[in-house]
XYZ file of C-alpha atoms in Angstrom:
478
model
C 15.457 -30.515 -31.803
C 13.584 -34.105 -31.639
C 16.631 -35.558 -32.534
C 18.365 -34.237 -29.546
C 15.618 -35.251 -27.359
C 15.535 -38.827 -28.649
C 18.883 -39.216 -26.840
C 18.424 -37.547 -23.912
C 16.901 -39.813 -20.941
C 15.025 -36.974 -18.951
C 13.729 -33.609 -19.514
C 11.469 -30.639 -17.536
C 8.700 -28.598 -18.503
C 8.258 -24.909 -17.567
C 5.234 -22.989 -18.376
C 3.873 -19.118 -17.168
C 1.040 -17.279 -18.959
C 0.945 -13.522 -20.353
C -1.806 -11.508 -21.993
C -1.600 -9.939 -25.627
C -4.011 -7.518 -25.717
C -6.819 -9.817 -25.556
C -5.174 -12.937 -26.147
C -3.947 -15.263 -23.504
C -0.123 -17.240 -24.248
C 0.967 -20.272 -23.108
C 4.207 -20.792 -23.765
C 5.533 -24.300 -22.605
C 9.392 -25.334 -22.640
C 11.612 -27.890 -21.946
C 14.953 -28.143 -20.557
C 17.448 -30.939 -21.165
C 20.946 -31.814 -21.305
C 22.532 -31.892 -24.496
C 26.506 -33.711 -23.319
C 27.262 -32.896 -27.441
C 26.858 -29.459 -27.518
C 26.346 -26.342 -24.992
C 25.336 -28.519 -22.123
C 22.174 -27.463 -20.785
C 19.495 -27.087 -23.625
C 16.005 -25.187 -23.695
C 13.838 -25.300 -26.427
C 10.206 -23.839 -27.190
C 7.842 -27.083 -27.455
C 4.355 -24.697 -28.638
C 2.869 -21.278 -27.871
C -0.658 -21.970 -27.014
C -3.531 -19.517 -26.769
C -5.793 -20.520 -24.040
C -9.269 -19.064 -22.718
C -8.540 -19.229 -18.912
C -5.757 -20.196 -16.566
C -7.135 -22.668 -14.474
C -5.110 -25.160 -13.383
C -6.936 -27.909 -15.037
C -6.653 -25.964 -18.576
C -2.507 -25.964 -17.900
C -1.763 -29.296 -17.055
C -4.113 -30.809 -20.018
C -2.336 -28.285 -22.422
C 1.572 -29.261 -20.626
C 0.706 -33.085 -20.859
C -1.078 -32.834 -24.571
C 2.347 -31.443 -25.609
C 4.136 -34.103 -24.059
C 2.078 -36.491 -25.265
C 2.438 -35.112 -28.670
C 6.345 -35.715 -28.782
C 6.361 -38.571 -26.488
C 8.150 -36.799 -23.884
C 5.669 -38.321 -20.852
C 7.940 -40.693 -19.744
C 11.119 -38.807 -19.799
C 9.384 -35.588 -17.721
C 11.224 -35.575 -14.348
C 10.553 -31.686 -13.203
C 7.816 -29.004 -13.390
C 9.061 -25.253 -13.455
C 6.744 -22.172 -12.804
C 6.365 -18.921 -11.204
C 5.507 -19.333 -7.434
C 1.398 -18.792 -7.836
C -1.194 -21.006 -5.755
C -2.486 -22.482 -9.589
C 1.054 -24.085 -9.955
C 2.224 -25.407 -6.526
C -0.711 -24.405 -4.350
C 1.520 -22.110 -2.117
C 4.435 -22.603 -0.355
C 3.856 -25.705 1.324
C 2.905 -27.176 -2.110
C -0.357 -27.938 -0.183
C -3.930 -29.490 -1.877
C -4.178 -31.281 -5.167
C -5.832 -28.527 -7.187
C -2.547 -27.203 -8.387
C -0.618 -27.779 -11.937
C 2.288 -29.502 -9.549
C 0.055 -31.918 -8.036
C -1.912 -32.799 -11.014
C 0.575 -33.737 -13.275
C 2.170 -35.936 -11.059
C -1.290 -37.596 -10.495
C -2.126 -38.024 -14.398
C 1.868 -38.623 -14.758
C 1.536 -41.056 -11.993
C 5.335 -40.656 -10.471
C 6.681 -38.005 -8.189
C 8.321 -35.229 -10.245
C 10.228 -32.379 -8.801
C 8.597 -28.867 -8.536
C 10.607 -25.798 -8.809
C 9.475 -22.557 -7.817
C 11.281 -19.252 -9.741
C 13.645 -18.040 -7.283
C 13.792 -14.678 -8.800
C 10.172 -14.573 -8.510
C 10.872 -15.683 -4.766
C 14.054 -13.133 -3.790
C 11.551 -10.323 -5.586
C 8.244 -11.430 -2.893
C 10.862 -11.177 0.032
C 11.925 -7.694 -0.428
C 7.770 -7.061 -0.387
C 7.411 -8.862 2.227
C 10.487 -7.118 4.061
C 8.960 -3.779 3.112
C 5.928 -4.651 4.673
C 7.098 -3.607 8.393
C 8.171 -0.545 7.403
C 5.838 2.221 8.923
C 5.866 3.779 5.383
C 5.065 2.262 2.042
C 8.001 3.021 0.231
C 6.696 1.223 -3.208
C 3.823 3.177 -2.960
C 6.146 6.020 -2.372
C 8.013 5.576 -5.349
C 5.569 4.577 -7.977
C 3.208 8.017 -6.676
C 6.397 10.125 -7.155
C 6.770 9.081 -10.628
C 3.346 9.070 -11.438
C 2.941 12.637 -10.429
C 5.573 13.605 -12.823
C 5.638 11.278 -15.490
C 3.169 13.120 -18.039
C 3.480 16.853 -16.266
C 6.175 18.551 -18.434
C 5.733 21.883 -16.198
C 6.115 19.700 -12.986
C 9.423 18.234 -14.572
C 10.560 21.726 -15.566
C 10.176 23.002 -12.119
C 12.094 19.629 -10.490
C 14.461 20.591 -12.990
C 15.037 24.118 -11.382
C 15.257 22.877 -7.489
C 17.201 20.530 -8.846
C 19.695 23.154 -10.199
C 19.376 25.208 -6.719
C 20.227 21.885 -4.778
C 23.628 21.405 -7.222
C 22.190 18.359 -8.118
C 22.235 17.012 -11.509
C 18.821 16.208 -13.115
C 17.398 12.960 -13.782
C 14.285 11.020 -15.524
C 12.449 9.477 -12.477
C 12.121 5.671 -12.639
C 9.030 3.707 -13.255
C 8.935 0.910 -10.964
C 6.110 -1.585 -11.090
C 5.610 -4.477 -8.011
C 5.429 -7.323 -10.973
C 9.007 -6.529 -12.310
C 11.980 -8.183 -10.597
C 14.630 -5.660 -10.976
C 12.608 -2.380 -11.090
C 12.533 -1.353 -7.400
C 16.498 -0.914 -6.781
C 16.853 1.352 -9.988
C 14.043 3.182 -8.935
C 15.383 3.934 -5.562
C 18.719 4.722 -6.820
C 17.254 8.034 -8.688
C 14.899 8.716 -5.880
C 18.237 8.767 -3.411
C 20.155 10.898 -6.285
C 17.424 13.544 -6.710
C 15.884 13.410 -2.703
C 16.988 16.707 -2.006
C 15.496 18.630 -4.396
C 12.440 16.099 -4.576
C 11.894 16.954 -0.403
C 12.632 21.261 -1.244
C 9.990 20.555 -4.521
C 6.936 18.989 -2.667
C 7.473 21.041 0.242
C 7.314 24.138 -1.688
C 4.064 22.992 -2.373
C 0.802 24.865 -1.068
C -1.482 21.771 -2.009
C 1.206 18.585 -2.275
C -0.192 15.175 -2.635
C -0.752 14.325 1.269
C 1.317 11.087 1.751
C 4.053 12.914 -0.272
C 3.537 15.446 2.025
C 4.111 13.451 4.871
C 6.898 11.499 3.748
C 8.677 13.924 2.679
C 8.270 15.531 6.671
C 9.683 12.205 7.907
C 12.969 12.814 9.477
C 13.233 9.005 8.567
C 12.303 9.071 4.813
C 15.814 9.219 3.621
C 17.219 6.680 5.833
C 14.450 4.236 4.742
C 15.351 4.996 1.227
C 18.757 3.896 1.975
C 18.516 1.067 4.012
C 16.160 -0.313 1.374
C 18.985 0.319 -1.328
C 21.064 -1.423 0.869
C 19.289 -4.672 0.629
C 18.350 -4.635 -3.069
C 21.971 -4.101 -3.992
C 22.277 -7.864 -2.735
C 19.118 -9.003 -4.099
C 19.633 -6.900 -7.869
C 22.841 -8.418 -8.528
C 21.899 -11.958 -7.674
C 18.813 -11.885 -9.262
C 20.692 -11.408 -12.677
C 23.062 -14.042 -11.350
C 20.574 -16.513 -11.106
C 18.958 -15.755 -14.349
C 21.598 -16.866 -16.407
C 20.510 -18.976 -18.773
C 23.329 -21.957 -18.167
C 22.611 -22.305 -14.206
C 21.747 -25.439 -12.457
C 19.353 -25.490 -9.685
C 22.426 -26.573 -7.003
C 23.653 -22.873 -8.317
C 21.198 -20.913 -7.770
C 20.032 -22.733 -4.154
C 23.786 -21.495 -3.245
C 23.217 -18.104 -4.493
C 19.643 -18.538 -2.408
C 21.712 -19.550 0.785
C 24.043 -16.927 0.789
C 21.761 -14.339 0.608
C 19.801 -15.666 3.365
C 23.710 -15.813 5.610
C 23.954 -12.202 4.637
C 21.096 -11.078 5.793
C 21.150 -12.921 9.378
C 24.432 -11.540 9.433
C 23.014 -8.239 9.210
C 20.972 -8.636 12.274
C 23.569 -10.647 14.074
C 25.987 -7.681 13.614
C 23.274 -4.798 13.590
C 24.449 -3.869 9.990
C 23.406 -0.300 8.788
C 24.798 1.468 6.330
C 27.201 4.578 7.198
C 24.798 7.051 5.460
C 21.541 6.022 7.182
C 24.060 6.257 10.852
C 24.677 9.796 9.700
C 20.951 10.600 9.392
C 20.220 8.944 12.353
C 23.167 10.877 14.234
C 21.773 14.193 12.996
C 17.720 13.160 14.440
C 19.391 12.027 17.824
C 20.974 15.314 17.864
C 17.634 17.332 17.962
C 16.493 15.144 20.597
C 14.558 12.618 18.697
C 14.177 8.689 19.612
C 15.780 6.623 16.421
C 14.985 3.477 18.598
C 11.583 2.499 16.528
C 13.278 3.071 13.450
C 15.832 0.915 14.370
C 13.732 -1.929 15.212
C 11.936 -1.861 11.954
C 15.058 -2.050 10.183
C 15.733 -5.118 12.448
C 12.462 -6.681 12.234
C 13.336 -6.076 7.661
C 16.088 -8.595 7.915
C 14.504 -10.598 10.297
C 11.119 -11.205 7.924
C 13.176 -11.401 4.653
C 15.444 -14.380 6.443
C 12.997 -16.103 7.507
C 10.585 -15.735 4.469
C 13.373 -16.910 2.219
C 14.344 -19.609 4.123
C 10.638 -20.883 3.963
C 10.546 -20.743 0.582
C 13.636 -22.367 -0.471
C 12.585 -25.499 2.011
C 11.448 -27.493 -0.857
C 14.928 -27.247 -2.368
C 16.613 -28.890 0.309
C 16.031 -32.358 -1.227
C 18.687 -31.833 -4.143
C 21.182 -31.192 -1.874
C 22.371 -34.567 -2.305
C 23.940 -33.199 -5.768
C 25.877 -30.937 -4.459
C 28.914 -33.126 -5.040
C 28.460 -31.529 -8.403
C 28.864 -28.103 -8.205
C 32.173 -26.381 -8.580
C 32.896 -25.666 -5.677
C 32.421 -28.658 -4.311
C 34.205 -31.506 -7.094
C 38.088 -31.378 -5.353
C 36.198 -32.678 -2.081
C 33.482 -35.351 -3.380
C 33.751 -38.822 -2.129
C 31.917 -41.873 -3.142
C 29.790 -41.662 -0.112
C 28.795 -38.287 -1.824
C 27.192 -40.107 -5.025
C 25.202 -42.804 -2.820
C 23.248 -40.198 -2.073
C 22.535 -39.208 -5.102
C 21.900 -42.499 -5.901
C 19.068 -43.005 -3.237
C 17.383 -40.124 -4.593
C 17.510 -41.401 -8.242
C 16.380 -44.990 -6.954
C 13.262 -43.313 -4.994
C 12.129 -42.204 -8.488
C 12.680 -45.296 -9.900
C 16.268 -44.490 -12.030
C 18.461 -47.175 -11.655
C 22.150 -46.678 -11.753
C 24.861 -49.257 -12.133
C 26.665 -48.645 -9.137
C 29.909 -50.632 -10.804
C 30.262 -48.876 -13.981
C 29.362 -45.677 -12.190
C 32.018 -45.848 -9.536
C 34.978 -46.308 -13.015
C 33.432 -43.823 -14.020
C 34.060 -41.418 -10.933
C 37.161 -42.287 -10.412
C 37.983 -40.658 -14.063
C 36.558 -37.891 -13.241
C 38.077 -37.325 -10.404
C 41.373 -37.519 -12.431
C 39.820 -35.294 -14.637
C 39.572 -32.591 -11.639
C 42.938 -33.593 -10.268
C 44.265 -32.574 -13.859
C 42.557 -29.692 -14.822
C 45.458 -26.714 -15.412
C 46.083 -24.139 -12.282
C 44.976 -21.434 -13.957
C 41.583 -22.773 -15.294
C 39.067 -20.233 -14.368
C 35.447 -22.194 -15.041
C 33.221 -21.567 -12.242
C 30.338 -22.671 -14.233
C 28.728 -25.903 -13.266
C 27.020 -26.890 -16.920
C 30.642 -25.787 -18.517
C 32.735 -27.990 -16.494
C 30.947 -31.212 -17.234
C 30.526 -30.300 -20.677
C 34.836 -30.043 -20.580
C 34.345 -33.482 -18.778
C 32.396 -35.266 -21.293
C 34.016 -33.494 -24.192
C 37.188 -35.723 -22.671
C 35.610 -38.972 -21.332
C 32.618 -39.865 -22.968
C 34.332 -41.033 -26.693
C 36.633 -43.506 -25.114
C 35.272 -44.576 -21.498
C 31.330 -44.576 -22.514
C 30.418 -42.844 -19.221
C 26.614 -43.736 -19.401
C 25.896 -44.265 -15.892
C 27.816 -40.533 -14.983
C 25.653 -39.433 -18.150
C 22.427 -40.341 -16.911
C 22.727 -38.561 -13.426
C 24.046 -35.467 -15.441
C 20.957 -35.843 -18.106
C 18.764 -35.597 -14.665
C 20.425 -33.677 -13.008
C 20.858 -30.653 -15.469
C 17.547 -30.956 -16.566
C 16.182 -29.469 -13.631
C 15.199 -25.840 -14.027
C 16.654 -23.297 -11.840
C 14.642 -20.930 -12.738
C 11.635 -19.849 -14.909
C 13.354 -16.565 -16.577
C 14.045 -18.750 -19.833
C 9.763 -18.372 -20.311
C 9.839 -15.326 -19.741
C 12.506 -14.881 -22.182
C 9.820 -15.897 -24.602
C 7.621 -13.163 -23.488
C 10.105 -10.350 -24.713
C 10.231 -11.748 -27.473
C 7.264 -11.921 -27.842
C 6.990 -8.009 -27.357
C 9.509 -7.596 -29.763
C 7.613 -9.528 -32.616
C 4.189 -8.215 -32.090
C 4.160 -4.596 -31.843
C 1.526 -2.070 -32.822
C 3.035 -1.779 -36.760
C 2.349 -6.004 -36.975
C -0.696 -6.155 -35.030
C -2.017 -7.963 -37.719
C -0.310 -11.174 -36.965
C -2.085 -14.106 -35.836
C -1.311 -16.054 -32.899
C 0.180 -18.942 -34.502
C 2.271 -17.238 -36.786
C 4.436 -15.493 -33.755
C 4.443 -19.157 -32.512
C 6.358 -19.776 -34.969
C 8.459 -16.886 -35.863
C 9.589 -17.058 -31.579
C 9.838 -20.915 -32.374
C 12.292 -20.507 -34.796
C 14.021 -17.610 -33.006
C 14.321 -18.891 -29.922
C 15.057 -22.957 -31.009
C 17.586 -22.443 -33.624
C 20.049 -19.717 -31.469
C 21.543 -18.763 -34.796
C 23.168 -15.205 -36.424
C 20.982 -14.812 -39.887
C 24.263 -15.856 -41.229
C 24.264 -18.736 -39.264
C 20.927 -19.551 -40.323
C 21.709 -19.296 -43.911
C 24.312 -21.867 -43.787
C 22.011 -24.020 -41.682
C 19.240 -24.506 -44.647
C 22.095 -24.426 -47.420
C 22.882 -28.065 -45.501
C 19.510 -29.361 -44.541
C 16.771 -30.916 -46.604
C 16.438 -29.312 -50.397
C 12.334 -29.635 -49.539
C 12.836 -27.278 -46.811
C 14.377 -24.190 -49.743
C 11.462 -25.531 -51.831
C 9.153 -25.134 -49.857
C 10.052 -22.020 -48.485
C 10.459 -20.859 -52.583
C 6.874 -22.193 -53.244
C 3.701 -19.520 -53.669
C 1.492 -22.236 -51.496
C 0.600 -21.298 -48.523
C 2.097 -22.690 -45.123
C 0.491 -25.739 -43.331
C 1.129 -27.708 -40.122
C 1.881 -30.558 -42.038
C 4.399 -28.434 -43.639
């Protein structure tokens, strides 16, 4: 891994924190871009225990790592969930943050980026939140109230057999998972019937079930909120992936935010909450209130998300890069980018550079009809892979190397975390912290089959199979 780094100019670090029982993880990575191999490049640098998570204790742990594998000078970026302790809010307001500290002790402006799965997850909350019913609540009581009640389950079982409705386990959904809600919802929809014929049947049901499930609305709420998620479940695990660059994922941010003005603009509702809303008007009831709280949803999500994304907006200026975008860029396109590098003091040769645009715009001209990458990090990789051995390309290299370093997300840490899980369970309990750091290390660094593995240490240093062969026990200095 050091090797790699040593040839890289720039890298990011991402952090997040995570109990173990009683034991507090740090977990700090970096992200870089490795032109030899697969492109963009994470790697574990240490899994630290710590005692608190101030932000003081963070960015003296981050910067004692960096320090440690003199990666100060090349640190460009700072990645971590969207908490006050690392950016101080969304205005990235106040200096008592991990964001505004490192660039002090750093002492140059480095790029903060927020998790946007974290962010797309806070929106649907905050979309919920004009709803005249908690439906989060709603969900998480209904499987509560069944969840360790076999007799309860046996009897949803038999309304759910009156109903014709096939049976289902309930969901657990919990507000600190990204993708839990629209699963959750899904069941609740598939089993509302007999759910609504269950608690109602009742002669002492919880009350707010009770008067949910009385609420000529419930349903349609249910399946407006479906709605929604569908958009944000499927894009969440879009922008997870673990190749994405950060002018990816803002895309992915920007459509969602076009869809969901679009919604309002063309008073969007799905056909099955119209039917339910045909069949109240029919009784005589007003839908007009729920209507406007399905407006006001869209309306709060929008503009939340928009907010949030604001301190994106400066790396537009590499959008030249992106996919999408490479049959159209221009030189004009890359003086932007070079602005931006030359406000953080990276200094491009603006000669050499523009040679080496013009072969890769030959290399887009020429790339086969049928050629189906629509992956950012792969396409430069293909461009390198063609370039770099015969026309040097170390000017296009070094806004790539900064460029691709930049996290678009923070899923990669918490990556770590499950495996994490995984490797400490209740049979190896036993395990001290600094062993798993180094079982996930190795895990996690190397990306290798077992088989993989095994050919790996055949080929490396014959100290490393002797000391793995030797009785004595492990050190750091080992």
């Amino acid at each position: 891994m050091m090797k790699e780094i040593e040839e890289v100019s720039y890298i990011s670090v991402s952090c997040d924190t995570s109990n173990h029982g009683v034991t507090k993880l740090l977990p700090i990575l970096i992200q870089y871009y490795d032109i030899h191999n697969i492109g963009i490049t994470t790697r574990i640098l240490e899994i630290l225990t710590i005692t608190d998570e101030t932000s003081d204790t963070i960015t003296d742990k981050i910067l004692t790592e960096l320090e440690k594998h003199s990666l100060s000078s090349k640190c460009v970026a700072f990645s971590g969930d969207n908490c006050n302790t690392n950016f101080g809010g969304r205005d990235r307001a106040g200096q008592s943050n991990v964001y505004a500290k490192l660039k002090g002790r750093l002492q140059k402006q480095i790029i903060g980026v927020g998790c946007p799965a974290h962010i797309i997850n806070n929106t649907v909350h905050k979309g919920c939140d004009n709803f005249s019913i908690d439906i989060e609540s709603i969900v998480m009581k209904i499987y509560n109230y069944f969840s360790v009640f076999t007799v309860r389950t046996e009897a949803l079982k038999d309304f759910c057999q009156e109903s014709d409705v096939e049976y289902s386990k309930l969901l657990y959904h919990s507000k600190t998972r990204w993708l839990s809600l629209y699963p959750a919802i899904e069941r609740l929809l598939k089993l509302f019937k007999p759910l609504k014929n269950y608690f109602l049947s009742l002669e002492n049901p919880p009350k707010v079930l009770k008067i949910f499930f009385e609420n000529d609305f419930s349903e349609a709420f249910l399946f407006t909120i479906h709605s929604t998620m569908n958009i944000m479940h499927t894009n969440i695990e879009t922008i997870e992936r673990a190749d994405n660059s950060i002018i990816e994922v803002r895309k992915i941010l920007k459509e969602i935010i076009h869809n969901l003005k679009q919604r309002i603009n063309q008073k969007f509702m799905p056909l099955k909450v119209k039917e339910i809303l045909r069949e109240i008007e029919n009784i005589g009831k007003s839908t007009t209130e729920f209507i406007e709280e399905i407006n006001n949803f869209y309306i709060t999500m929008a503009n939340y998300l928009e907010s949030w994304i604001k301190p994106l907006e400066e790396l537009d200026v590499f959008e030249w890069m992106d996919v999408s975008k490479i049959n159209s860029a221009q030189w004009s396109d890359l003086e932007a980018s070079l602005e931006f590098l030359r406000s953080r003091n990276i200094i491009v040769d603006e000669e050499k550079l523009f040679n080496e645009f013009l072969c890769f715009q030959k290399f887009v001209k020429d790339l086969p009809v049928d050629e189906s990458t629509t992956n950012c990090n792969k396409l430069w990789c293909n461009f390198f892979k063609e370039y770099e051995a015969d026309k040097n390309c170390q000017e296009m290299k070094k806004i790539a190397q900064f460029f691709f370093c930049l996290p678009a997300h923070n899923a990669n840490v918490e990556r770590v975390f499950s495996l994490i899980t995984n490797q400490w369970t209740k049979e190896r309990n036993k395990l001290q912290p600094q062993t798993i750091s180094e079982i996930i290390k190795t895990i996690y660094n190397f990306k290798m089959t077992c088989e993989e593995f095994y050919q790996y240490l055949l080929k490396c240093d014959k100290k490393v199979l002797k000391d793995i062969g030797s009785s004595e026990k492990y050190t750091d200095k080992n």
